[in-house]
Amino acid sequence: MALTGTTAADRANILAEALPYIQRFHGKTIVIKYGGNAMTDEKLKQSFARDVVLLKLVGMNPVVVHGGGPQINDMLQQLGKKGEFIHGMRVTDAETMDIVEMVLGGQVNKEIVNLINQQGGRAVGLTGTDGGLIRARKLLVRGAGDSEPIDIGQVGEVETIDPEIVHQLHTHDFVPVIAPLGVGKKGETYNINADLVAGKMAEVLKAEKLIVLTNTPGVLDKNGNLLTGLSSKKIDELFANGTISGGMLPKISSALDAVKNGVNTCHIIDGRVEHALLLEVLTDEGVGTLIRRR
C-alpha cells in the first residue's frame, strides 16, 4: 500500500526521533529482564526477538536474562505439584529444583535463542552454571513480620558474577541469553530470582540501562496510577508504606540496587505492549516507570 504524505511524514519523524538515542547508546550494554506475558504470547515473543536484533544491529549490546515462572508452574501442575511463594520467591525443594533446571536451562532458554536467531540475530544460551558465570549462596528470606529468616530450599542469591563470558560474546557480536541458575561452592545448583540476576548482571557489566518487562504498565500508586520518574528516596518511601509489595518487591529492589551501584537508569516497562523494548529505548515517551539514582 502506497504511503500518503501524512503517513510518510509520520514514519520519517519516528525514524528521525530514534537517531539521537542510537547515537547515545551505541556501544553501550543494555540488560533486559525478559518475563511475563511477553514470554507466553506468540505475537509478543516475535516482537521482542525483533527488538533485540534491531538494538544489536544499531550498535548496542543487549544481554537477555529471562525468567520462566508460568512455564515452571505449568510443568509442576502436570506433575501434580503446586508452586509455593514466600515474599515473592519460589520455594524450591529438590524435586522442584530438577523441574526448574529442565525448564529454565532447557525449554525456555532454547526457545528464546531460537526466536532471536530466526529474526537474524546471533544468540547464545547460557545458564549461570556455565563456566562459573554466576556463583551463588543459599538465600534465606525475611519479611517485615518474620522474627527469623525462612529457608525456602534450593534458592540462592548472587555471590559473584564473572563478566568475561559475556564480554567475549559481545566482542564476537553474539547476544547472551542467560537463565537465572547459579552454582554453589560444593557444585550445588541454585534457583535465583531472575530480577535479582538481571540487576546484579547490570551492575557487574556497568550497563547503561536495566530494562525489566512486566505485566503491568510500570510501578503504580495505591490508586492504580502510573508513577513515571522515581528516585531512590521515593522508592524507599513506597516500600515503607506498602505501595510496592508481592512479586514487584524483587523487581524494584534489584532495580534500586542497580541504580545505586552504577547503572545509569532502570526502566520497569509493560511487556504486554508490542515492541515495548524499542519504544522505551528509542523514543521520547517510553512505556513505563523510569528509576534514577537522583
mmCIF file of N, CA and C in Angstrom, residues 126-191:
data_model
loop_
_atom_site.group_PDB
_atom_site.id
_atom_site.type_symbol
_atom_site.label_atom_id
_atom_site.label_comp_id
_atom_site.label_asym_id
_atom_site.label_seq_id
_atom_site.Cartn_x
_atom_site.Cartn_y
_atom_site.Cartn_z
ATOM 1 N N LEU A 126 22.959 -19.480 27.767
ATOM 2 C CA LEU A 126 23.802 -19.808 28.920
ATOM 3 C C LEU A 126 22.928 -19.990 30.148
ATOM 4 N N THR A 127 23.422 -20.740 31.107
ATOM 5 C CA THR A 127 22.888 -20.660 32.464
ATOM 6 C C THR A 127 24.008 -20.123 33.339
ATOM 7 N N GLY A 128 23.650 -19.681 34.517
ATOM 8 C CA GLY A 128 24.669 -19.155 35.419
ATOM 9 C C GLY A 128 25.677 -20.201 35.869
ATOM 10 N N THR A 129 25.393 -21.478 35.620
ATOM 11 C CA THR A 129 26.335 -22.538 35.993
ATOM 12 C C THR A 129 27.408 -22.746 34.930
ATOM 13 N N ASP A 130 27.226 -22.194 33.741
ATOM 14 C CA ASP A 130 28.194 -22.387 32.657
ATOM 15 C C ASP A 130 29.440 -21.555 32.899
ATOM 16 N N GLY A 131 30.575 -22.228 32.965
ATOM 17 C CA GLY A 131 31.844 -21.529 33.145
ATOM 18 C C GLY A 131 31.944 -20.751 34.436
ATOM 19 N N GLY A 132 31.123 -21.113 35.423
ATOM 20 C CA GLY A 132 31.138 -20.369 36.679
ATOM 21 C C GLY A 132 30.666 -18.939 36.512
ATOM 22 N N LEU A 133 29.754 -18.715 35.558
ATOM 23 C CA LEU A 133 29.263 -17.363 35.293
ATOM 24 C C LEU A 133 28.664 -16.723 36.533
ATOM 25 N N ILE A 134 27.789 -17.468 37.235
ATOM 26 C CA ILE A 134 27.163 -16.939 38.452
ATOM 27 C C ILE A 134 27.477 -17.858 39.629
ATOM 28 N N ARG A 135 28.225 -17.355 40.571
ATOM 29 C CA ARG A 135 28.483 -18.057 41.829
ATOM 30 C C ARG A 135 27.412 -17.631 42.825
ATOM 31 N N ALA A 136 26.823 -18.615 43.498
ATOM 32 C CA ALA A 136 25.673 -18.317 44.351
ATOM 33 C C ALA A 136 25.839 -18.893 45.743
ATOM 34 N N ARG A 137 25.068 -18.354 46.667
ATOM 35 C CA ARG A 137 24.984 -18.920 48.008
ATOM 36 C C ARG A 137 23.511 -19.004 48.383
ATOM 37 N N LYS A 138 23.222 -19.812 49.386
ATOM 38 C CA LYS A 138 21.835 -20.033 49.810
ATOM 39 C C LYS A 138 21.208 -18.737 50.295
ATOM 40 N N LEU A 139 19.953 -18.547 49.906
ATOM 41 C CA LEU A 139 19.220 -17.353 50.312
ATOM 42 C C LEU A 139 18.207 -17.698 51.388
ATOM 43 N N LEU A 140 18.232 -16.960 52.464
ATOM 44 C CA LEU A 140 17.202 -17.029 53.496
ATOM 45 C C LEU A 140 16.407 -15.731 53.422
ATOM 46 N N VAL A 141 15.097 -15.833 53.366
ATOM 47 C CA VAL A 141 14.282 -14.620 53.204
ATOM 48 C C VAL A 141 13.674 -14.211 54.541
ATOM 49 N N ARG A 142 13.458 -12.925 54.679
ATOM 50 C CA ARG A 142 12.845 -12.392 55.894
ATOM 51 C C ARG A 142 11.908 -11.250 55.501
ATOM 52 N N GLY A 143 10.658 -11.369 55.882
ATOM 53 C CA GLY A 143 9.688 -10.315 55.643
ATOM 54 C C GLY A 143 9.568 -9.409 56.843
ATOM 55 N N ALA A 144 8.752 -8.378 56.717
ATOM 56 C CA ALA A 144 8.605 -7.383 57.777
ATOM 57 C C ALA A 144 8.107 -8.004 59.078
ATOM 58 N N GLY A 145 7.239 -9.028 58.980
ATOM 59 C CA GLY A 145 6.679 -9.602 60.200
ATOM 60 C C GLY A 145 7.361 -10.877 60.659
ATOM 61 N N ASP A 146 8.468 -11.270 60.021
ATOM 62 C CA ASP A 146 9.149 -12.522 60.361
ATOM 63 C C ASP A 146 10.173 -12.289 61.465
ATOM 64 N N SER A 147 10.103 -13.107 62.503
ATOM 65 C CA SER A 147 11.085 -12.991 63.588
ATOM 66 C C SER A 147 12.394 -13.669 63.228
ATOM 67 N N GLU A 148 12.324 -14.705 62.387
ATOM 68 C CA GLU A 148 13.511 -15.441 61.967
ATOM 69 C C GLU A 148 13.526 -15.556 60.447
ATOM 70 N N PRO A 149 14.732 -15.656 59.833
ATOM 71 C CA PRO A 149 14.795 -15.878 58.394
ATOM 72 C C PRO A 149 14.183 -17.225 58.008
ATOM 73 N N ILE A 150 13.639 -17.310 56.798
ATOM 74 C CA ILE A 150 12.929 -18.504 56.343
ATOM 75 C C ILE A 150 13.756 -19.218 55.277
ATOM 76 N N ASP A 151 13.934 -20.536 55.471
ATOM 77 C CA ASP A 151 14.632 -21.379 54.499
ATOM 78 C C ASP A 151 13.627 -21.805 53.432
ATOM 79 N N ILE A 152 13.858 -21.422 52.180
ATOM 80 C CA ILE A 152 12.913 -21.786 51.112
ATOM 81 C C ILE A 152 13.540 -22.764 50.108
ATOM 82 N N GLY A 153 14.522 -23.529 50.584
ATOM 83 C CA GLY A 153 15.074 -24.607 49.770
ATOM 84 C C GLY A 153 16.268 -24.180 48.932
ATOM 85 N N GLN A 154 16.351 -24.751 47.713
ATOM 86 C CA GLN A 154 17.499 -24.500 46.845
ATOM 87 C C GLN A 154 17.347 -23.185 46.082
ATOM 88 N N VAL A 155 17.131 -22.148 46.848
ATOM 89 C CA VAL A 155 17.025 -20.796 46.303
ATOM 90 C C VAL A 155 18.280 -20.049 46.707
ATOM 91 N N GLY A 156 18.896 -19.389 45.743
ATOM 92 C CA GLY A 156 20.154 -18.720 46.018
ATOM 93 C C GLY A 156 20.093 -17.231 45.775
ATOM 94 N N GLU A 157 21.161 -16.576 46.182
ATOM 95 C CA GLU A 157 21.389 -15.180 45.831
ATOM 96 C C GLU A 157 22.757 -15.093 45.181
ATOM 97 N N VAL A 158 22.940 -14.069 44.385
ATOM 98 C CA VAL A 158 24.187 -13.930 43.640
ATOM 99 C C VAL A 158 25.317 -13.564 44.596
ATOM 100 N N GLU A 159 26.392 -14.353 44.546
ATOM 101 C CA GLU A 159 27.594 -14.036 45.309
ATOM 102 C C GLU A 159 28.560 -13.242 44.426
ATOM 103 N N THR A 160 28.890 -13.803 43.247
ATOM 104 C CA THR A 160 29.733 -13.100 42.281
ATOM 105 C C THR A 160 29.269 -13.441 40.866
ATOM 106 N N ILE A 161 29.578 -12.558 39.929
ATOM 107 C CA ILE A 161 29.347 -12.812 38.507
ATOM 108 C C ILE A 161 30.664 -12.564 37.781
ATOM 109 N N ASP A 162 31.054 -13.506 36.937
ATOM 110 C CA ASP A 162 32.253 -13.364 36.111
ATOM 111 C C ASP A 162 31.820 -12.808 34.751
ATOM 112 N N PRO A 163 32.138 -11.562 34.452
ATOM 113 C CA PRO A 163 31.635 -10.950 33.218
ATOM 114 C C PRO A 163 32.378 -11.365 31.954
ATOM 115 N N GLU A 164 33.455 -12.132 32.097
ATOM 116 C CA GLU A 164 34.318 -12.404 30.950
ATOM 117 C C GLU A 164 33.579 -13.128 29.821
ATOM 118 N N ILE A 165 32.728 -14.096 30.171
ATOM 119 C CA ILE A 165 31.992 -14.830 29.138
ATOM 120 C C ILE A 165 31.118 -13.876 28.332
ATOM 121 N N VAL A 166 30.417 -12.989 29.023
ATOM 122 C CA VAL A 166 29.540 -12.035 28.340
ATOM 123 C C VAL A 166 30.354 -11.091 27.477
ATOM 124 N N HIS A 167 31.492 -10.620 27.995
ATOM 125 C CA HIS A 167 32.344 -9.715 27.212
ATOM 126 C C HIS A 167 32.823 -10.388 25.926
ATOM 127 N N GLN A 168 33.204 -11.659 26.034
ATOM 128 C CA GLN A 168 33.678 -12.381 24.853
ATOM 129 C C GLN A 168 32.570 -12.537 23.819
ATOM 130 N N LEU A 169 31.362 -12.803 24.273
ATOM 131 C CA LEU A 169 30.234 -12.936 23.350
ATOM 132 C C LEU A 169 29.949 -11.603 22.652
ATOM 133 N N HIS A 170 30.011 -10.512 23.401
ATOM 134 C CA HIS A 170 29.791 -9.196 22.798
ATOM 135 C C HIS A 170 30.867 -8.890 21.754
ATOM 136 N N THR A 171 32.099 -9.235 22.067
ATOM 137 C CA THR A 171 33.208 -8.974 21.143
ATOM 138 C C THR A 171 32.972 -9.626 19.789
ATOM 139 N N HIS A 172 32.318 -10.785 19.814
ATOM 140 C CA HIS A 172 32.069 -11.527 18.583
ATOM 141 C C HIS A 172 30.629 -11.351 18.086
ATOM 142 N N ASP A 173 29.968 -10.301 18.562
ATOM 143 C CA ASP A 173 28.632 -9.903 18.088
ATOM 144 C C ASP A 173 27.531 -10.923 18.370
ATOM 145 N N PHE A 174 27.660 -11.644 19.477
ATOM 146 C CA PHE A 174 26.594 -12.538 19.919
ATOM 147 C C PHE A 174 25.736 -11.849 20.978
ATOM 148 N N VAL A 175 24.493 -12.291 21.088
ATOM 149 C CA VAL A 175 23.590 -11.826 22.135
ATOM 150 C C VAL A 175 23.501 -12.908 23.215
ATOM 151 N N PRO A 176 23.982 -12.643 24.435
ATOM 152 C CA PRO A 176 23.870 -13.640 25.513
ATOM 153 C C PRO A 176 22.426 -13.721 26.014
ATOM 154 N N VAL A 177 21.950 -14.952 26.180
ATOM 155 C CA VAL A 177 20.624 -15.206 26.751
ATOM 156 C C VAL A 177 20.845 -16.088 27.976
ATOM 157 N N ILE A 178 20.570 -15.553 29.157
ATOM 158 C CA ILE A 178 21.029 -16.170 30.406
ATOM 159 C C ILE A 178 19.861 -16.643 31.259
ATOM 160 N N ALA A 179 19.898 -17.922 31.647
ATOM 161 C CA ALA A 179 18.928 -18.490 32.581
ATOM 162 C C ALA A 179 19.435 -18.279 34.006
ATOM 163 N N PRO A 180 18.556 -17.891 34.939
ATOM 164 C CA PRO A 180 18.982 -17.486 36.287
ATOM 165 C C PRO A 180 19.236 -18.652 37.238
ATOM 166 N N LEU A 181 20.237 -19.433 36.918
ATOM 167 C CA LEU A 181 20.693 -20.510 37.788
ATOM 168 C C LEU A 181 22.113 -20.193 38.216
ATOM 169 N N GLY A 182 22.474 -20.566 39.434
ATOM 170 C CA GLY A 182 23.825 -20.330 39.927
ATOM 171 C C GLY A 182 24.412 -21.586 40.528
ATOM 172 N N VAL A 183 25.702 -21.570 40.731
ATOM 173 C CA VAL A 183 26.389 -22.736 41.289
ATOM 174 C C VAL A 183 27.041 -22.360 42.612
ATOM 175 N N GLY A 184 26.873 -23.245 43.607
ATOM 176 C CA GLY A 184 27.447 -23.016 44.926
ATOM 177 C C GLY A 184 28.858 -23.554 45.045
ATOM 178 N N LYS A 185 29.466 -23.370 46.221
ATOM 179 C CA LYS A 185 30.858 -23.774 46.439
ATOM 180 C C LYS A 185 31.059 -25.273 46.305
ATOM 181 N N LYS A 186 30.029 -26.053 46.594
ATOM 182 C CA LYS A 186 30.137 -27.516 46.511
ATOM 183 C C LYS A 186 29.553 -28.061 45.215
ATOM 184 N N GLY A 187 29.302 -27.180 44.262
ATOM 185 C CA GLY A 187 28.770 -27.607 42.977
ATOM 186 C C GLY A 187 27.268 -27.733 42.935
ATOM 187 N N GLU A 188 26.588 -27.351 44.016
ATOM 188 C CA GLU A 188 25.128 -27.434 44.051
ATOM 189 C C GLU A 188 24.518 -26.331 43.194
ATOM 190 N N THR A 189 23.378 -26.620 42.584
ATOM 191 C CA THR A 189 22.697 -25.647 41.735
ATOM 192 C C THR A 189 21.639 -24.907 42.530
ATOM 193 N N TYR A 190 21.560 -23.603 42.314
ATOM 194 C CA TYR A 190 20.571 -22.776 42.988
ATOM 195 C C TYR A 190 19.648 -22.107 41.976
ATOM 196 N N ASN A 191 18.378 -22.040 42.322
ATOM 197 C CA ASN A 191 17.395 -21.255 41.589
ATOM 198 C C ASN A 191 17.477 -19.826 42.116
#
